[in-house]
GROMACS .gro file of C-alpha atoms in nm:
model
  105
    1MET     CA    1   8.580  15.346   9.359
    2LEU     CA    2   8.218  15.262   9.522
    3ALA     CA    3   8.288  15.476   9.844
    4ALA     CA    4   8.458  15.762   9.753
    5PRO     CA    5   8.439  15.792   9.352
    6ASP     CA    6   8.578  16.143   9.304
    7ALA     CA    7   8.871  16.096   9.519
    8SER     CA    8   8.940  15.770   9.328
    9VAL     CA    9   8.963  16.029   9.011
   10ARG     CA   10   9.121  16.281   9.195
   11ALA     CA   11   9.417  16.067   9.249
   12LEU     CA   12   9.481  16.012   8.880
   13GLY     CA   13   9.561  16.373   8.838
   14VAL     CA   14   9.187  16.475   8.696
   15ASP     CA   15   9.022  16.781   8.821
   16THR     CA   16   8.777  16.812   9.029
   17ALA     CA   17   8.504  16.901   8.775
   18SER     CA   18   8.578  16.661   8.597
   19ALA     CA   19   8.599  16.387   8.846
   20LYS     CA   20   8.227  16.526   8.931
   21ARG     CA   21   8.114  16.405   8.618
   22LEU     CA   22   8.331  16.106   8.585
   23ARG     CA   23   8.136  16.001   8.916
   24PHE     CA   24   7.884  15.770   8.724
   25LEU     CA   25   8.151  15.592   8.566
   26THR     CA   26   8.379  15.553   8.830
   27ARG     CA   27   8.061  15.335   9.065
   28MET     CA   28   8.043  15.148   8.765
   29ALA     CA   29   8.360  15.030   8.716
   30GLY     CA   30   8.334  14.990   9.108
   31ALA     CA   31   8.079  14.787   9.088
   32ARG     CA   32   8.201  14.572   8.787
   33ASP     CA   33   8.500  14.470   9.015
   34LEU     CA   34   8.295  14.412   9.330
   35GLY     CA   35   8.108  14.178   9.077
   36LEU     CA   36   8.412  14.017   8.917
   37ALA     CA   37   8.553  13.952   9.279
   38ALA     CA   38   8.233  13.777   9.409
   39GLY     CA   39   8.228  13.568   9.055
   40THR     CA   40   8.554  13.436   9.106
   41LEU     CA   41   8.513  13.394   9.490
   42ALA     CA   42   8.184  13.219   9.448
   43ALA     CA   43   8.294  12.954   9.142
   44SER     CA   44   8.544  12.645   9.182
   45GLY     CA   45   8.696  12.458   8.875
   46ARG     CA   46   8.686  12.569   8.546
   47GLY     CA   47   8.389  12.813   8.640
   48ARG     CA   48   8.708  12.975   8.882
   49ARG     CA   49   8.949  12.946   8.598
   50THR     CA   50   8.712  13.148   8.375
   51TRP     CA   51   8.624  13.442   8.618
   52LEU     CA   52   9.018  13.436   8.641
   53LEU     CA   53   9.067  13.462   8.267
   54VAL     CA   54   8.751  13.729   8.236
   55GLY     CA   55   8.945  13.933   8.534
   56ALA     CA   56   9.252  13.914   8.383
   57GLY     CA   57   9.093  14.017   8.067
   58VAL     CA   58   8.963  14.350   8.194
   59ASP     CA   59   9.227  14.419   8.424
   60ALA     CA   60   9.441  14.443   8.088
   61ALA     CA   61   9.135  14.688   7.961
   62ASP     CA   62   9.199  14.928   8.238
   63ALA     CA   63   9.561  14.908   8.184
   64ILE     CA   64   9.526  14.997   7.833
   65ALA     CA   65   9.304  15.237   7.874
   66ILE     CA   66   9.478  15.432   8.156
   67THR     CA   67   9.816  15.382   7.951
   68VAL     CA   68   9.637  15.582   7.683
   69ALA     CA   69   9.521  15.851   7.903
   70LEU     CA   70   9.852  15.909   8.013
   71ARG     CA   71   9.947  15.972   7.673
   72ASP     CA   72   9.689  16.200   7.558
   73GLY     CA   73   9.750  16.383   7.910
   74GLN     CA   74   9.382  16.326   8.024
   75VAL     CA   75   9.547  16.191   8.366
   76ARG     CA   76   9.856  16.248   8.490
   77GLY     CA   77  10.108  16.144   8.797
   78LEU     CA   78  10.228  15.908   8.964
   79ALA     CA   79   9.896  15.725   9.081
   80ALA     CA   80   9.776  15.692   8.735
   81ARG     CA   81  10.152  15.532   8.640
   82ALA     CA   82  10.100  15.299   8.988
   83THR     CA   83   9.763  15.240   8.818
   84VAL     CA   84   9.881  15.084   8.518
   85ALA     CA   85  10.150  14.887   8.733
   86ILE     CA   86   9.872  14.737   8.985
   87ALA     CA   87   9.620  14.643   8.677
   88ALA     CA   88   9.949  14.501   8.477
   89SER     CA   89  10.005  14.280   8.804
   90ALA     CA   90   9.653  14.203   8.828
   91VAL     CA   91   9.680  14.042   8.460
   92ALA     CA   92   9.931  13.845   8.557
   93ALA     CA   93   9.825  13.703   8.924
   94GLY     CA   94   9.495  13.633   8.725
   95ILE     CA   95   9.681  13.423   8.423
   96VAL     CA   96   9.889  13.253   8.702
   97GLY     CA   97   9.611  13.161   8.886
   98ALA     CA   98   9.393  13.031   8.618
   99ILE     CA   99   9.693  12.825   8.510
  100SER     CA  100   9.753  12.669   8.818
  101GLY     CA  101   9.415  12.562   8.897
  102TRP     CA  102   9.436  12.424   8.554
  103ARG     CA  103   9.741  12.209   8.619
  104ARG     CA  104   9.583  12.094   8.975
  105GLN     CA  105   9.274  11.927   8.789
   0.00000   0.00000   0.00000
């Protein structure tokens, strides 16, 4: 998303002109994900659980947003559906990671 924002959006079935207009939002989303990953890796204990749950919440919002965009015809195709599945999987992984960390302490 940071390195190739146009390609990231085009993969969702968005036309080239719209992808170029969305470039700044795509980069913002990439920066957000990078920040969440860095915070999660740098944290420990309860702090890491918090980061995992925040990341799961953000991934849930992403899954919902892409699902709505699919419904409304703003994005299309297998890549958009796969993005929803990947985001939903990330939600589950974040919650499982937070719970398993909780049990260890």
